[in-house]
Coordinates of C-alpha atoms in Angstrom, one line a residue:
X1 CA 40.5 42.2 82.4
X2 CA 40.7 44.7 79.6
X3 CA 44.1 43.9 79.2
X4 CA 43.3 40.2 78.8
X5 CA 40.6 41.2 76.2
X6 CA 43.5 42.5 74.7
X7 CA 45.3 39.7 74.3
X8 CA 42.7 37.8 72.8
X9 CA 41.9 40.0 70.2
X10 CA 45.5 40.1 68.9
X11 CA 45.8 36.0 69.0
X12 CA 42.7 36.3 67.5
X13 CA 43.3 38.9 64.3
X14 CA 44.7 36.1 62.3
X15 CA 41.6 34.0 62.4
X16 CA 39.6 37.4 62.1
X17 CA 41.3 38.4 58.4
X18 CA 40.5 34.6 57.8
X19 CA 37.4 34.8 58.2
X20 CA 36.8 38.4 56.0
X21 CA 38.4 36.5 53.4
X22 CA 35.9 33.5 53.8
X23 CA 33.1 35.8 53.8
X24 CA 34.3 37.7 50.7
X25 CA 33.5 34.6 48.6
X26 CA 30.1 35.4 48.7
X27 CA 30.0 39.2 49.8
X28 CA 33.1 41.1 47.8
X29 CA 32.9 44.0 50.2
X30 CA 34.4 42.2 53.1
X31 CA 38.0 41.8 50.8
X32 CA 37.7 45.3 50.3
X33 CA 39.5 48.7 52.4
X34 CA 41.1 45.7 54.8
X35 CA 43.9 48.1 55.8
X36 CA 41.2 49.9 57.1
X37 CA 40.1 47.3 59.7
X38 CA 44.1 47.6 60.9
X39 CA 43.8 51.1 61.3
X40 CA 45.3 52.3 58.1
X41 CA 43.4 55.1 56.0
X42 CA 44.1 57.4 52.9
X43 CA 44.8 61.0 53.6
X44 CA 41.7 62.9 55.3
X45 CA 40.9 66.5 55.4
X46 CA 37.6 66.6 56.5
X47 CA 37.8 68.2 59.9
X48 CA 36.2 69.4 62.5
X49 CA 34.7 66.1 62.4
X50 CA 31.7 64.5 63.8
X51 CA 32.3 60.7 64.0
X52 CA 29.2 58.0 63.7
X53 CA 29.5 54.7 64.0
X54 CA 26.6 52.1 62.3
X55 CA 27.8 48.8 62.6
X56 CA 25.9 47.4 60.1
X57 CA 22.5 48.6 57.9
X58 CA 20.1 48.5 60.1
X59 CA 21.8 50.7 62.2
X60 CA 23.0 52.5 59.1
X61 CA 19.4 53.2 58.4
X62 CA 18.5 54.1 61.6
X63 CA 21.6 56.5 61.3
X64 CA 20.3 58.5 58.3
X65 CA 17.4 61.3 60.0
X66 CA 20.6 62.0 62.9
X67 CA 23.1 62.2 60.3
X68 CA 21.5 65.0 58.1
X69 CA 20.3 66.6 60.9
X70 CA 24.1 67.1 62.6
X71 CA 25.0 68.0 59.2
X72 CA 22.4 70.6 58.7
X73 CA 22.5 72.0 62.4
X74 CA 27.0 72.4 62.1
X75 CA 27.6 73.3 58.3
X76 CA 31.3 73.4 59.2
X77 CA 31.5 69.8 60.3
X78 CA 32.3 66.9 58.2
X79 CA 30.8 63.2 59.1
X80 CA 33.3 60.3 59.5
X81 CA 30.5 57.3 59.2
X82 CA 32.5 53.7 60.5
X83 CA 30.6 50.2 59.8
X84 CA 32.1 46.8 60.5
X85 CA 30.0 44.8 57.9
X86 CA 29.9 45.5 53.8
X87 CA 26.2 45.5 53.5
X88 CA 26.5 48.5 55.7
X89 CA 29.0 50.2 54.2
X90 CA 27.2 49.6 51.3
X91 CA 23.7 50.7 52.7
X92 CA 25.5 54.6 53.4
X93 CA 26.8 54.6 49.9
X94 CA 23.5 54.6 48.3
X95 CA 21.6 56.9 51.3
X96 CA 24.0 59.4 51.9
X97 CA 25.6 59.6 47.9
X98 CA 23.5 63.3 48.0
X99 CA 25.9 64.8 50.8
X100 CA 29.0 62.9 49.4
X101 CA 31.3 65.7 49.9
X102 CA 30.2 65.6 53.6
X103 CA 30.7 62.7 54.9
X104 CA 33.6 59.6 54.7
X105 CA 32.7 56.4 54.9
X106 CA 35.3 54.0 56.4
X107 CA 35.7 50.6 58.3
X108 CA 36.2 50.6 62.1
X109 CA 39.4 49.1 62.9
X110 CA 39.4 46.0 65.4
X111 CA 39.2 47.1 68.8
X112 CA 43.2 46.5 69.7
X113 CA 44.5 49.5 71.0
X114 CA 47.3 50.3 68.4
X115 CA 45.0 50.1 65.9
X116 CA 42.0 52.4 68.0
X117 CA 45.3 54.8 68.4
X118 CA 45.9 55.1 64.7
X119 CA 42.4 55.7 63.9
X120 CA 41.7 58.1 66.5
X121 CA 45.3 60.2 65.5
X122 CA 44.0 59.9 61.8
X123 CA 40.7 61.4 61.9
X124 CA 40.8 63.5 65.4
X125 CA 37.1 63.1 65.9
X126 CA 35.4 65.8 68.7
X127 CA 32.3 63.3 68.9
X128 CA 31.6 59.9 69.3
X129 CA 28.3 58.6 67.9
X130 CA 27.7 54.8 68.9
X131 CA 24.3 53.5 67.3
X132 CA 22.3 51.1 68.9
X133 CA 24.4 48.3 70.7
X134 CA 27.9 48.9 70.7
X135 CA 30.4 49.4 73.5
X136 CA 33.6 48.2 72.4
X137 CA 36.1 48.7 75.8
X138 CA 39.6 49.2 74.0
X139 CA 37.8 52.0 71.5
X140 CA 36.3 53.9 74.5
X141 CA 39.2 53.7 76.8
X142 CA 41.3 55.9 73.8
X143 CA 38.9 57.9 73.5
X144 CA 38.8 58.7 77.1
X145 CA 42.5 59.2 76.9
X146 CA 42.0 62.0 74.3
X147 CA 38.5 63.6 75.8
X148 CA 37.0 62.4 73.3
X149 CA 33.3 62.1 74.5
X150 CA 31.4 59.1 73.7
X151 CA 27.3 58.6 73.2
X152 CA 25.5 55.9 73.0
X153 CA 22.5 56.6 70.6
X154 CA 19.2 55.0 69.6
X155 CA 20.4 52.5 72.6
X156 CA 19.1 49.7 73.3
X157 CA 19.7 46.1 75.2
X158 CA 17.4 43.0 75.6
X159 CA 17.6 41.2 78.7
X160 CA 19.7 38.5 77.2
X161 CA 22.0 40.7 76.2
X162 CA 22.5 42.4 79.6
X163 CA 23.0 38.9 81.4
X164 CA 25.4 38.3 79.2
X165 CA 27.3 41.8 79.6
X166 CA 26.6 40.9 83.3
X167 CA 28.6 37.6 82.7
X168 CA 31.6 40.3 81.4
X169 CA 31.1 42.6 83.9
X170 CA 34.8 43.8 85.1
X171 CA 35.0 44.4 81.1
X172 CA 31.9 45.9 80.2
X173 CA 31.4 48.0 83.4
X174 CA 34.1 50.0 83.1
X175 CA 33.8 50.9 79.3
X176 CA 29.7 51.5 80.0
X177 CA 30.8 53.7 82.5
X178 CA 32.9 56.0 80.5
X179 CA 30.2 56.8 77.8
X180 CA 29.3 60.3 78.3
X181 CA 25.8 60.3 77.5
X182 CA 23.2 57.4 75.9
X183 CA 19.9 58.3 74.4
X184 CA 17.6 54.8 74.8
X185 CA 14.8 53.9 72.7
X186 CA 12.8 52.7 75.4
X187 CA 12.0 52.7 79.2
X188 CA 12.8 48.9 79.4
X189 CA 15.9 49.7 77.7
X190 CA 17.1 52.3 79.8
X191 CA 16.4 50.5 83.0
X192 CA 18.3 47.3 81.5
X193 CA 21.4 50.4 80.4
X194 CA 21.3 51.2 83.8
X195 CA 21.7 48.2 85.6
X196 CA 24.6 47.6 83.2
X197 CA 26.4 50.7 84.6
X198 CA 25.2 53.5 82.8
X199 CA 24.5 56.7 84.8
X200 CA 21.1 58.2 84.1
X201 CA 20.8 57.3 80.6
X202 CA 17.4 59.5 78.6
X203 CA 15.0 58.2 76.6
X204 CA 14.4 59.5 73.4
X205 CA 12.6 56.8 71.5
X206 CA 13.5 55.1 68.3
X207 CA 15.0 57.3 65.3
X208 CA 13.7 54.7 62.7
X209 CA 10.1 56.3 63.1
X210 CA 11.7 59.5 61.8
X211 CA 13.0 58.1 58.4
X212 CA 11.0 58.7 55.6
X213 CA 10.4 55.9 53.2
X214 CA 11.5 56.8 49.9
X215 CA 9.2 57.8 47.3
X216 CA 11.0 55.7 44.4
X217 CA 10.6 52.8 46.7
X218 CA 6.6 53.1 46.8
X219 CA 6.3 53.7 43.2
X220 CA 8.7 50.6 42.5
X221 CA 6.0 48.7 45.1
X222 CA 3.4 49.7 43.3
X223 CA 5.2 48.5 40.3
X224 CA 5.7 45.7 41.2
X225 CA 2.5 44.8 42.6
X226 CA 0.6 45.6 39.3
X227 CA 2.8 42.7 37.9
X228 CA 1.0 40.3 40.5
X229 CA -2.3 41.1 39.1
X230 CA -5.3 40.6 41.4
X231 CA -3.5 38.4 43.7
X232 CA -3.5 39.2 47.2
X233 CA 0.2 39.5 48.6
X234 CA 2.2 37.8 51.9
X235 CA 5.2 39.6 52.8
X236 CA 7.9 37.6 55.4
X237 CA 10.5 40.1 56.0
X238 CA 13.4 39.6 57.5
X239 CA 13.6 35.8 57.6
X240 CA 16.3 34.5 59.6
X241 CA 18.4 30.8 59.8
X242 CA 15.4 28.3 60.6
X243 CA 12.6 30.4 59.9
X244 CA 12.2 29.8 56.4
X245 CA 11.9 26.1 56.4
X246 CA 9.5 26.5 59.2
X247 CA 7.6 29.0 56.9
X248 CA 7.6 27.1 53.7
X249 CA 6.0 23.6 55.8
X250 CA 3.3 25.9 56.8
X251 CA 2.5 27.5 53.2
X252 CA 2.9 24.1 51.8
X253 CA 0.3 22.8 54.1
X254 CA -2.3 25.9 54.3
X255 CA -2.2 26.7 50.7
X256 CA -4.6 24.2 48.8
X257 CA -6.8 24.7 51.8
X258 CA -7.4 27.9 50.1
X259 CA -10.1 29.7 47.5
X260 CA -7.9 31.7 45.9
X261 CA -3.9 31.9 45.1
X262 CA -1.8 33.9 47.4
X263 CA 1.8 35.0 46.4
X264 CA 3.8 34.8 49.2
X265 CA 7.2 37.1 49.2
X266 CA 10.3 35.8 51.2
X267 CA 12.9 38.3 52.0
X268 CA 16.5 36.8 54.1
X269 CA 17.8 39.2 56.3
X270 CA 21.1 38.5 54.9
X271 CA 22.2 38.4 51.8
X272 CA 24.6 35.8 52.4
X273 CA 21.3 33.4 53.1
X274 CA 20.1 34.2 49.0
X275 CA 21.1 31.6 47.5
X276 CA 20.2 28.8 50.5
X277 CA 16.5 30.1 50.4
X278 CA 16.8 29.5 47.0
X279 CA 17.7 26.0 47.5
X280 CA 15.1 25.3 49.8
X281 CA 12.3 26.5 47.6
X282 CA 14.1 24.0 45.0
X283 CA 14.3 20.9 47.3
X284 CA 10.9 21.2 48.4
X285 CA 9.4 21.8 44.2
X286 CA 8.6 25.4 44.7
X287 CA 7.9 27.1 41.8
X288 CA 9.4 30.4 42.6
X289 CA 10.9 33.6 41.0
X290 CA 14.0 35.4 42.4
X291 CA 13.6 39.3 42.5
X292 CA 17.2 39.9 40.9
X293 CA 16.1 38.3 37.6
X294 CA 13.1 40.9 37.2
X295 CA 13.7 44.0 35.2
X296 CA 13.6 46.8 37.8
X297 CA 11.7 49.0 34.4
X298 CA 9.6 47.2 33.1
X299 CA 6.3 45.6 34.3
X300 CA 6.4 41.5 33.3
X301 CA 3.3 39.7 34.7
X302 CA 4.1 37.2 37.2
X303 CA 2.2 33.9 35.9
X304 CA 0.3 32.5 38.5
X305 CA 1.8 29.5 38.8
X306 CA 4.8 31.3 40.4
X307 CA 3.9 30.4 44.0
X308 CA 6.6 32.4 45.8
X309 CA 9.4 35.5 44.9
X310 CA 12.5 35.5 46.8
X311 CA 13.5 39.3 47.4
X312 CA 17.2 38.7 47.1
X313 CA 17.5 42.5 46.4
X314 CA 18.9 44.8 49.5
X315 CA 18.3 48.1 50.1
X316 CA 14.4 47.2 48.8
X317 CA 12.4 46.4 51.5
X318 CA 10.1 49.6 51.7
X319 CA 9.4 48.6 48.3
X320 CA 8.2 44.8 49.4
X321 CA 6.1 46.5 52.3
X322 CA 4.6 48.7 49.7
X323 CA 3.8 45.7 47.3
X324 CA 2.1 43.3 50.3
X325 CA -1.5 43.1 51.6
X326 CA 0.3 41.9 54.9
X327 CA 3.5 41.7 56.1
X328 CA 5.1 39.5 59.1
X329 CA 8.6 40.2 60.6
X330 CA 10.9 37.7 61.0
X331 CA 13.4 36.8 63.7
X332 CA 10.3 36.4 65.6
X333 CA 9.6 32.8 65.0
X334 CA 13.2 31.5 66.3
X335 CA 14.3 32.6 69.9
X336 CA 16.2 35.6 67.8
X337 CA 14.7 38.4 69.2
X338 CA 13.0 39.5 66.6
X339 CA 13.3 42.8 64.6
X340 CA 11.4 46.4 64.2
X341 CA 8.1 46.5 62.6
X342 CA 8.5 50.0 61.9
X343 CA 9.2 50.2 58.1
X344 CA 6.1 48.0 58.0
X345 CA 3.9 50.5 59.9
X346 CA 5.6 53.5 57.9
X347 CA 4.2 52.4 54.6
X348 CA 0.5 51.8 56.2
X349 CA 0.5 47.3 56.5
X350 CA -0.8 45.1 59.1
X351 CA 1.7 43.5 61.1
X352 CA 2.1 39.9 62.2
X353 CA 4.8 38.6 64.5
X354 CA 6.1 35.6 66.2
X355 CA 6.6 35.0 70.0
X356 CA 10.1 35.9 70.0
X357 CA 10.3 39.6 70.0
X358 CA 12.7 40.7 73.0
X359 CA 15.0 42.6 71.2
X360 CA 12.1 45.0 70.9
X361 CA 9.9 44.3 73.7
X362 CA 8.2 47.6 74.2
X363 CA 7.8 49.0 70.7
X364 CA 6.3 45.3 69.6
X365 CA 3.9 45.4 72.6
X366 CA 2.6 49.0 72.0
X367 CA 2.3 47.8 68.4
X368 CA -0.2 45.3 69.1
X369 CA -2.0 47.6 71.8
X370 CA -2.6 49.7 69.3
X371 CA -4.5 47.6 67.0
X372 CA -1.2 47.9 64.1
X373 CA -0.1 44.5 64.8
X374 CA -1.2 41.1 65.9
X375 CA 1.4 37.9 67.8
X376 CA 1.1 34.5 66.2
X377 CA 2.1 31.6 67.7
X378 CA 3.9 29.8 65.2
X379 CA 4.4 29.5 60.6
X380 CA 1.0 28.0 60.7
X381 CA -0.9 30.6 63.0
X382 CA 1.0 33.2 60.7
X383 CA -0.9 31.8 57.5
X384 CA -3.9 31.0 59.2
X385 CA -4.4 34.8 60.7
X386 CA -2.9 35.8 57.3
X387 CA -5.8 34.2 55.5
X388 CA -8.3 35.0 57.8
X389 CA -6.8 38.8 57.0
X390 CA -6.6 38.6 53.7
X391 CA -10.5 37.6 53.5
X392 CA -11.8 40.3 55.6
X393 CA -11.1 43.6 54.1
X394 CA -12.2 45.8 56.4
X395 CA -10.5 44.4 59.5
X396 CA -6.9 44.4 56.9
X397 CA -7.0 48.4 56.5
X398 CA -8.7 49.4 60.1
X399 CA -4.7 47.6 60.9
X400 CA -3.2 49.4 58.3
X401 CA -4.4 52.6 59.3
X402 CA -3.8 51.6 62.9
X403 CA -0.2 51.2 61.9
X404 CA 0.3 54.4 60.3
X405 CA -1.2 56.3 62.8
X406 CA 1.3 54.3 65.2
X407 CA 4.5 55.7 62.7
X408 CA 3.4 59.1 63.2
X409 CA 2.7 58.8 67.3
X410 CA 6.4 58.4 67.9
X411 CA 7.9 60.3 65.7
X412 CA 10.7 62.6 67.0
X413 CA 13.3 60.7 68.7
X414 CA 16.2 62.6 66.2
X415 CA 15.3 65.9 67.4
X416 CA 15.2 64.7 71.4
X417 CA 18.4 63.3 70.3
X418 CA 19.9 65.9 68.8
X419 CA 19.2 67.9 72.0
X420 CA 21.3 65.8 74.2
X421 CA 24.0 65.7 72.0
X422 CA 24.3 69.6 71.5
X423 CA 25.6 69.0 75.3
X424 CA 29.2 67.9 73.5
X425 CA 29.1 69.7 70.4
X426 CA 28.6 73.9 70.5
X427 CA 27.7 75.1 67.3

């Protein structure tokens, strides 16, 4: 089967360089370092090295407390950090531009094995750090070949995902079998790891509870909110294909209903989606600001005839957390699986989010036990508990201090992690 897979993927490559070109008209980054996705790289030196992989920046993020921690615990390592998308590639430049000297930044090669070979011979890596999701078959089979131990870190795997790995099986199997150790973030996931194939994986919990938000980003929030004035503020983070449209209809409909004049914030989850938010505030007559023409300095009131601001801005979201009275999470309205609400809870806001939240089942659910978050059924049961929020003042920060307390119950999933990865790596 793998050698099938094989084939594919090299009748596929031309259609893949296609498509980084097609995708460079609008993000530059992906017609950047494309030797590197064939397996070619400039000269390297930084050895012994510890190799991390973040596909894109989410994981990238999630990435960061493990990262300085592995560099802290071996001073004589180096990192070799390996995305597939710009935006993360992008996302490590600006977190980890402090320990520069320490760590490479380079695009993973597709997983054909001449390529995997060249990469692998090029950076000799003692460790291999997958983040989240990935288990790429060709890529752990050569590392295998060299003893090259693989982990799977800050795992996890919604049931959709596992039927369809199921659906794979004499692939996937056999390359989930051969990673050497996987740290899960939940129970659920674990159980799901192990009916994939995966021998006794741990659970460690999430290592996005153990980043800390950055202090620029919460004084920019608060700058930015001061240019709002005494308007109270909905955050939608993380909007996905679908979501918005779905979002705007509801806001249209809900806002004249109201006393006073929310500002609503809209932040895609891509950045690719910018400009087509943009035209759907502009079909629809929505007098809106994008966050990219605001000085990031200065303080400019917002008039209050400016109804929405799209935050087409990456790399800024604990910043829009810290600027809202409320925040929802998107990717939970669509059957998208949702996303984490934990930057949300780190910076102390109430959380609202859809019916769609599978990709993170068990952190959602304890979320809502705990009083940080509430589950709308739709865009309109989103305003409508927004509202109904936003008018009761005491209920809005008994939520938000339900949600910060819920950051700081689970913190320490780096150092559980770091633990099992100490198995591989001696100081």
């Amino acid at each position: 089967m793998r050698l099938l897979y094989s084939l594919v993927w090299g009748l596929s490559l031309p259609f893949a360089l296609f498509r980084l070109w097609w995708r460079g008209r609008k993000e530059p980054g992906y017609r950047q370092h494309i030797a590197e996705r064939l397996g070619f790289y400039p000269a390297y030196t930084g050895t012994p090295t510890i190799w991390v992989h973040a596909v894109s920046a989410g994981e990238t993020r999630a990435a960061e407390p493990l990262i300085r921690a592995l560099l802290a615990h071996y001073p004589s390592h180096h990192i070799l950090l390996t995305h597939m998308t710009a935006t993360g590639r992008e996302t490590g430049g600006k977190l980890f531009e402090d320990i520069a000297p320490r760590l490479t930044q380079a695009f993973l090669p597709y997983d054909i094995n001449w390529m995997i070979r060249r990469f692998l011979d090029h950076f000799a890596p003692q460790l291999c750090v997958l983040i989240e999701t990935e288990v790429w078959p060709n890529l752990i089979a050569q590392c295998a070949l060299r003893a090259i131990p693989v982990t799977l870190v800050n795992a996890r795997l919604s049931e959709k995902s596992l039927k369809k790995a199921q659906r794979l099986a004499s692939l996937i199997l056999p390359a989930a079998r051969a990673i050497s150790g996987v740290a899960a973030q939940s129970n659920p996931d674990a159980q799901r790891l192990q009916e994939l194939g995966i021998s006794r994986p741990g659970v460690t919990g999430n290592m996005k509870f153990d980043v800390t938000p950055p202090p620029l980003m919460a004084e920019r929030g608060a700058a930015l909110r001061r240019s709002f004035g005494e308007r109270q503020v909905i955050l939608c983070a993380s909007t996905r294909d679908g979501e918005e449209e779905l979002i705007l209809q509801a806001f249209v409909e809900q806002t004249p209903l109201l006393l006073t004049n929310p500002l609503l914030i809209i932040t895609p989850r891509h950045p690719q989606r910018f400009d087509h938010v943009a035209g759907l505030l502009e079909a629809r007559g929505i007098k809106y600001l994008r966050r990219s023409s605001l000085n990031h300095e200065e303080i400019v009131p917002i008039t209050s005839d400016v109804q929405i601001l799209l935050g087409d801005s990456m790399g800024e979201m604990y910043m829009y957390y810290a600027a809202c009275d409320i925040a929802f999470v998107g990717g939970s309205l669509v059957p998208l699986g949702g996303h984490n609400l934990i930057e949300a809870c780190a910076m102390g806001k109430p959380v609202l989010t859809g019916k769609h939240t599978f990709n993170f089942s068990e952190i959602t659910d304890q979320a809502i036990a705990s009083g940080a978050a509430f589950r709308v059924d739709g865009a309109l049961s989103l305003f409508q508990q927004a509202h109904a929020l936003l008018a009761e003042t005491a209920k809005r920060q008994r939520m938000g201090e339900a949600a910060y307390a819920f950051f700081l119950q689970h913190q320490g999933a780096t150092a559980r992690t770091m633990q099992m990865l100490e198995t591989y790596l001696r100081p």
